């Protein structure tokens, strides 16, 4: 994996021009939806939302994230999730994706504002702890267009690489990859599936919103815009193995409710035909 990208540079866009994570739909804090750029725009260089990092803010945020990591590590939620990963069905699903490789890279999209909200800090804490605990989790790359240079610097201090290009979720899984995307927008999941539609789906794991929840939403609200924005999500359900995440306590509801491990095993060529989407 490439080394950590240098992201310090002139500000080139306003905060509300890009996608970002969507916080819970039920009874918790939520962030505004942001426009998803077209594929033609996705390779434009990205720069943080401020020109320079603030050393005091860096130190303060790093301390807050370290506290979140300690909180997560001692929680029943974390123990329950590790137990789930160690079950034969889930562990074998990871090994099927790994194949002959010794580890899988982790790509985090839409982590959100780490300075302002606890749920993104808890989401990041879980990702970091999984890398520390599981020997087959490789390097971590992170991107959200709302990241500040202070947040980018903290991420790098924690061993993550911050991408300098907005991929819009269209990363191709040319090698085993864990896409860590709790509570992102449907369009971002859809972009990811579309970019990998075919054999590469078998080389990816997704930690994100439950696809079954999207299906139930469409059944209940047949005129919903989700039908248009989540076409690949709905099509992928036929060959998706989904394992729901148990939030266990209210402390972790906002960051992880309705989340699942998602593995993709398309067995028939007909399941991937565009006419089926």
Short mmCIF file of C-alpha atoms in Angstrom, two decimals:
data_model
loop_
_atom_site.label_atom_id
_atom_site.label_comp_id
_atom_site.label_asym_id
_atom_site.label_seq_id
_atom_site.Cartn_x
_atom_site.Cartn_y
_atom_site.Cartn_z
CA UNK A 1 0.00 0.00 0.00
CA UNK A 2 1.13 3.50 -0.71
CA UNK A 3 2.66 5.57 2.04
CA UNK A 4 0.65 8.25 3.77
CA UNK A 5 -0.35 11.02 1.37
CA UNK A 6 0.53 14.64 1.93
CA UNK A 7 -2.72 16.50 2.13
CA UNK A 8 -1.75 20.02 3.20
CA UNK A 9 -2.62 22.52 0.51
CA UNK A 10 -4.89 25.41 -0.45
CA UNK A 11 -8.56 25.08 0.23
CA UNK A 12 -10.36 24.25 -2.99
CA UNK A 13 -13.96 23.53 -2.08
CA UNK A 14 -16.70 24.45 0.33
CA UNK A 15 -17.70 21.99 3.05
CA UNK A 16 -21.13 21.26 1.62
CA UNK A 17 -19.99 20.22 -1.86
CA UNK A 18 -19.26 16.55 -1.09
CA UNK A 19 -20.72 13.40 0.35
CA UNK A 20 -20.22 12.51 3.97
CA UNK A 21 -21.39 9.96 6.46
CA UNK A 22 -25.05 9.87 7.50
CA UNK A 23 -25.60 9.40 11.20
CA UNK A 24 -28.48 7.31 12.52
CA UNK A 25 -31.94 7.60 11.11
CA UNK A 26 -33.65 7.03 14.44
CA UNK A 27 -33.62 9.33 17.43
CA UNK A 28 -29.96 10.32 17.34
CA UNK A 29 -27.86 13.17 16.03
CA UNK A 30 -27.58 13.34 12.25
CA UNK A 31 -25.46 15.27 9.80
CA UNK A 32 -26.57 17.00 6.64
CA UNK A 33 -26.49 15.04 3.39
CA UNK A 34 -23.94 16.27 0.90
CA UNK A 35 -23.87 16.02 -2.87
CA UNK A 36 -22.07 13.06 -4.39
CA UNK A 37 -19.76 14.15 -7.18
CA UNK A 38 -20.03 12.64 -10.64
CA UNK A 39 -17.52 9.96 -11.73
CA UNK A 40 -15.82 12.58 -13.91
CA UNK A 41 -15.04 14.67 -10.84
CA UNK A 42 -13.91 11.84 -8.57
CA UNK A 43 -10.19 11.95 -9.38
CA UNK A 44 -9.74 15.63 -8.59
CA UNK A 45 -7.14 16.29 -5.89
CA UNK A 46 -8.57 16.87 -2.43
CA UNK A 47 -7.31 19.21 0.25
CA UNK A 48 -8.41 19.54 3.90
CA UNK A 49 -10.94 22.11 5.02
CA UNK A 50 -8.22 24.26 6.58
CA UNK A 51 -4.74 25.20 5.39
CA UNK A 52 -2.70 24.36 8.50
CA UNK A 53 -3.17 22.09 11.48
CA UNK A 54 -3.31 23.46 15.01
CA UNK A 55 -0.87 21.71 17.36
CA UNK A 56 -3.08 22.28 20.40
CA UNK A 57 -6.10 20.86 18.59
CA UNK A 58 -4.02 17.92 17.34
CA UNK A 59 -2.92 17.07 20.88
CA UNK A 60 -6.44 17.48 22.29
CA UNK A 61 -8.07 15.34 19.58
CA UNK A 62 -5.42 12.65 19.87
CA UNK A 63 -6.13 12.42 23.61
CA UNK A 64 -9.88 12.19 22.99
CA UNK A 65 -9.43 9.39 20.46
CA UNK A 66 -7.10 7.49 22.77
CA UNK A 67 -9.81 7.76 25.44
CA UNK A 68 -12.36 6.44 22.93
CA UNK A 69 -10.06 3.52 22.10
CA UNK A 70 -9.80 2.63 25.79
CA UNK A 71 -13.56 2.93 26.21
CA UNK A 72 -14.16 0.72 23.17
CA UNK A 73 -11.56 -1.87 24.21
CA UNK A 74 -13.17 -2.39 27.63
CA UNK A 75 -16.75 -2.47 26.32
CA UNK A 76 -19.15 -5.39 26.04
CA UNK A 77 -19.87 -4.19 22.50
CA UNK A 78 -16.25 -4.79 21.45
CA UNK A 79 -16.07 -8.18 23.17
CA UNK A 80 -19.30 -9.24 21.49
CA UNK A 81 -18.03 -8.15 18.07
CA UNK A 82 -14.75 -10.05 18.53
CA UNK A 83 -16.69 -13.15 19.57
CA UNK A 84 -18.80 -12.80 16.42
CA UNK A 85 -15.71 -12.57 14.21
CA UNK A 86 -14.36 -15.77 15.79
CA UNK A 87 -17.48 -17.80 15.01
CA UNK A 88 -16.75 -20.40 12.31
CA UNK A 89 -19.21 -18.95 9.79
CA UNK A 90 -17.90 -15.38 9.99
CA UNK A 91 -14.23 -16.34 10.30
CA UNK A 92 -14.45 -18.67 7.31
CA UNK A 93 -16.07 -15.85 5.33
CA UNK A 94 -13.05 -13.65 6.05
CA UNK A 95 -10.66 -16.47 5.10
CA UNK A 96 -12.54 -17.00 1.82
CA UNK A 97 -11.86 -13.35 0.95
CA UNK A 98 -8.22 -13.57 2.03
CA UNK A 99 -7.54 -16.62 -0.11
CA UNK A 100 -3.77 -17.07 -0.32
CA UNK A 101 -3.05 -13.53 0.93
CA UNK A 102 -1.79 -12.99 4.48
CA UNK A 103 -3.79 -9.82 5.15
CA UNK A 104 -6.42 -7.48 3.75
CA UNK A 105 -6.13 -3.73 3.59
CA UNK A 106 -8.76 -1.56 5.25
CA UNK A 107 -10.30 1.42 3.47
CA UNK A 108 -12.42 3.77 5.59
CA UNK A 109 -14.83 6.05 3.76
CA UNK A 110 -17.04 8.70 5.38
CA UNK A 111 -15.60 8.69 8.89
CA UNK A 112 -17.09 12.14 9.54
CA UNK A 113 -16.00 14.96 11.84
CA UNK A 114 -13.78 13.47 14.53
CA UNK A 115 -13.45 16.71 16.48
CA UNK A 116 -17.17 17.37 16.84
CA UNK A 117 -18.89 14.00 17.32
CA UNK A 118 -18.34 10.95 19.47
CA UNK A 119 -19.82 8.34 17.05
CA UNK A 120 -17.05 8.90 14.45
CA UNK A 121 -14.41 8.62 17.19
CA UNK A 122 -15.91 5.32 18.34
CA UNK A 123 -16.11 4.08 14.74
CA UNK A 124 -12.45 4.94 14.21
CA UNK A 125 -11.53 3.36 17.55
CA UNK A 126 -13.09 0.07 16.52
CA UNK A 127 -11.19 0.09 13.22
CA UNK A 128 -7.88 0.74 14.98
CA UNK A 129 -8.54 -1.96 17.58
CA UNK A 130 -9.38 -4.51 14.88
CA UNK A 131 -6.05 -3.80 13.19
CA UNK A 132 -4.22 -4.21 16.50
CA UNK A 133 -6.07 -7.40 17.46
CA UNK A 134 -6.41 -9.23 14.13
CA UNK A 135 -3.13 -10.13 12.43
CA UNK A 136 -4.79 -10.36 9.03
CA UNK A 137 -5.92 -6.71 8.98
CA UNK A 138 -3.36 -4.67 7.04
CA UNK A 139 -2.79 -0.95 6.52
CA UNK A 140 -5.62 1.55 6.94
CA UNK A 141 -6.49 4.27 4.43
CA UNK A 142 -9.05 6.95 5.32
CA UNK A 143 -11.06 9.52 3.41
CA UNK A 144 -13.85 11.97 4.08
CA UNK A 145 -14.01 15.31 2.26
CA UNK A 146 -14.91 17.12 5.48
CA UNK A 147 -11.66 16.15 7.24
CA UNK A 148 -9.63 19.08 8.54
CA UNK A 149 -5.84 19.14 8.39
CA UNK A 150 -5.87 18.74 12.19
CA UNK A 151 -7.92 15.53 11.85
CA UNK A 152 -5.72 14.33 8.98
CA UNK A 153 -2.62 14.82 11.11
CA UNK A 154 -4.17 12.90 14.01
CA UNK A 155 -5.13 10.04 11.69
CA UNK A 156 -1.56 9.82 10.46
CA UNK A 157 -0.28 9.86 14.05
CA UNK A 158 -2.52 6.85 14.68
CA UNK A 159 -0.92 4.97 11.79
CA UNK A 160 -3.52 5.66 9.09
CA UNK A 161 -2.93 7.07 5.59
CA UNK A 162 -5.18 9.91 4.45
CA UNK A 163 -6.07 9.78 0.76
CA UNK A 164 -5.39 12.88 -1.31
CA UNK A 165 -8.04 12.02 -3.93
CA UNK A 166 -11.80 11.71 -3.50
CA UNK A 167 -12.46 8.25 -4.95
CA UNK A 168 -16.22 8.57 -4.38
CA UNK A 169 -16.16 4.99 -3.12
CA UNK A 170 -15.10 3.61 -6.51
CA UNK A 171 -12.03 1.72 -5.28
CA UNK A 172 -11.52 -1.56 -7.13
CA UNK A 173 -10.72 -4.49 -4.85
CA UNK A 174 -7.81 -5.86 -6.87
CA UNK A 175 -6.64 -7.51 -3.65
CA UNK A 176 -8.51 -8.49 -0.46
CA UNK A 177 -9.99 -5.32 1.00
CA UNK A 178 -12.16 -4.51 4.01
CA UNK A 179 -14.26 -1.45 3.26
CA UNK A 180 -15.18 0.08 6.60
CA UNK A 181 -18.16 2.36 5.98
CA UNK A 182 -20.59 2.53 8.93
CA UNK A 183 -23.61 4.76 8.22
CA UNK A 184 -22.53 6.07 4.83
CA UNK A 185 -25.04 7.14 2.19
CA UNK A 186 -26.62 4.54 -0.10
CA UNK A 187 -25.01 6.19 -3.13
CA UNK A 188 -21.55 5.51 -1.75
CA UNK A 189 -22.23 1.81 -1.21
CA UNK A 190 -23.77 1.70 -4.67
CA UNK A 191 -20.64 3.28 -6.20
CA UNK A 192 -18.45 0.69 -4.48
CA UNK A 193 -20.53 -2.24 -5.70
CA UNK A 194 -20.72 -0.85 -9.23
CA UNK A 195 -16.93 -0.42 -9.40
CA UNK A 196 -16.43 -4.04 -8.34
CA UNK A 197 -19.41 -5.65 -10.07
CA UNK A 198 -18.03 -9.01 -11.09
CA UNK A 199 -15.28 -11.25 -9.74
CA UNK A 200 -13.80 -8.48 -7.56
CA UNK A 201 -16.84 -8.63 -5.28
CA UNK A 202 -15.40 -11.84 -3.87
CA UNK A 203 -12.27 -9.95 -2.80
CA UNK A 204 -14.06 -7.46 -0.57
CA UNK A 205 -15.72 -7.34 2.83
CA UNK A 206 -18.03 -4.48 3.71
CA UNK A 207 -18.74 -3.20 7.21
CA UNK A 208 -21.72 -0.94 6.64
CA UNK A 209 -25.46 -0.49 6.62
CA UNK A 210 -27.60 -3.60 6.48
CA UNK A 211 -28.64 -4.40 2.89
CA UNK A 212 -31.69 -6.17 4.29
CA UNK A 213 -32.78 -2.84 5.80
CA UNK A 214 -32.64 -1.23 2.36
CA UNK A 215 -34.74 -4.06 0.98
CA UNK A 216 -37.34 -3.69 3.73
CA UNK A 217 -37.43 0.07 3.17
CA UNK A 218 -38.12 -0.38 -0.54
CA UNK A 219 -40.89 -2.90 0.17
CA UNK A 220 -42.53 -0.45 2.55
CA UNK A 221 -41.98 2.68 0.46
CA UNK A 222 -42.13 1.58 -3.17
CA UNK A 223 -41.78 5.14 -4.50
CA UNK A 224 -38.69 5.87 -2.41
CA UNK A 225 -35.67 7.45 -4.08
CA UNK A 226 -33.66 4.60 -2.55
CA UNK A 227 -34.86 2.46 -5.47
CA UNK A 228 -32.81 4.63 -7.83
CA UNK A 229 -29.83 5.32 -5.58
CA UNK A 230 -29.35 1.75 -4.35
CA UNK A 231 -29.88 -0.39 -7.46
CA UNK A 232 -26.67 -2.38 -7.01
CA UNK A 233 -27.35 -2.77 -3.28
CA UNK A 234 -30.75 -4.30 -3.97
CA UNK A 235 -29.37 -6.52 -6.74
CA UNK A 236 -26.46 -7.72 -4.58
CA UNK A 237 -28.79 -9.02 -1.86
CA UNK A 238 -29.21 -12.27 -3.83
CA UNK A 239 -25.61 -13.28 -3.19
CA UNK A 240 -24.78 -11.34 -0.01
CA UNK A 241 -24.08 -13.12 3.26
CA UNK A 242 -24.97 -10.67 6.02
CA UNK A 243 -24.11 -10.85 9.71
CA UNK A 244 -25.73 -8.17 11.86
CA UNK A 245 -23.75 -6.17 14.43
CA UNK A 246 -25.19 -6.18 17.96
CA UNK A 247 -24.93 -2.71 19.52
CA UNK A 248 -25.43 -4.21 23.03
CA UNK A 249 -25.76 -0.79 24.76
CA UNK A 250 -27.00 2.73 24.02
CA UNK A 251 -23.41 4.04 24.07
CA UNK A 252 -22.81 2.33 20.72
CA UNK A 253 -26.24 2.69 19.13
CA UNK A 254 -25.50 5.99 17.37
CA UNK A 255 -22.32 4.73 15.78
CA UNK A 256 -23.31 1.19 14.85
CA UNK A 257 -27.06 0.55 14.75
CA UNK A 258 -28.34 -1.37 11.71
CA UNK A 259 -24.75 -2.22 10.73
CA UNK A 260 -23.60 -5.56 9.35
CA UNK A 261 -20.66 -7.54 8.02
CA UNK A 262 -21.37 -8.13 4.34
CA UNK A 263 -19.68 -10.81 2.20
CA UNK A 264 -20.38 -11.28 -1.50
CA UNK A 265 -20.41 -14.70 -3.17
CA UNK A 266 -21.99 -14.44 -6.64
CA UNK A 267 -22.02 -18.01 -7.98
CA UNK A 268 -23.77 -17.62 -11.31
CA UNK A 269 -22.90 -15.31 -14.19
CA UNK A 270 -26.61 -14.53 -14.55
CA UNK A 271 -26.62 -12.95 -11.07
CA UNK A 272 -24.31 -10.20 -12.33
CA UNK A 273 -26.10 -9.31 -15.56
CA UNK A 274 -26.95 -5.57 -15.81
CA UNK A 275 -30.54 -6.40 -16.74
CA UNK A 276 -30.95 -7.92 -13.28
CA UNK A 277 -29.99 -4.68 -11.51
#
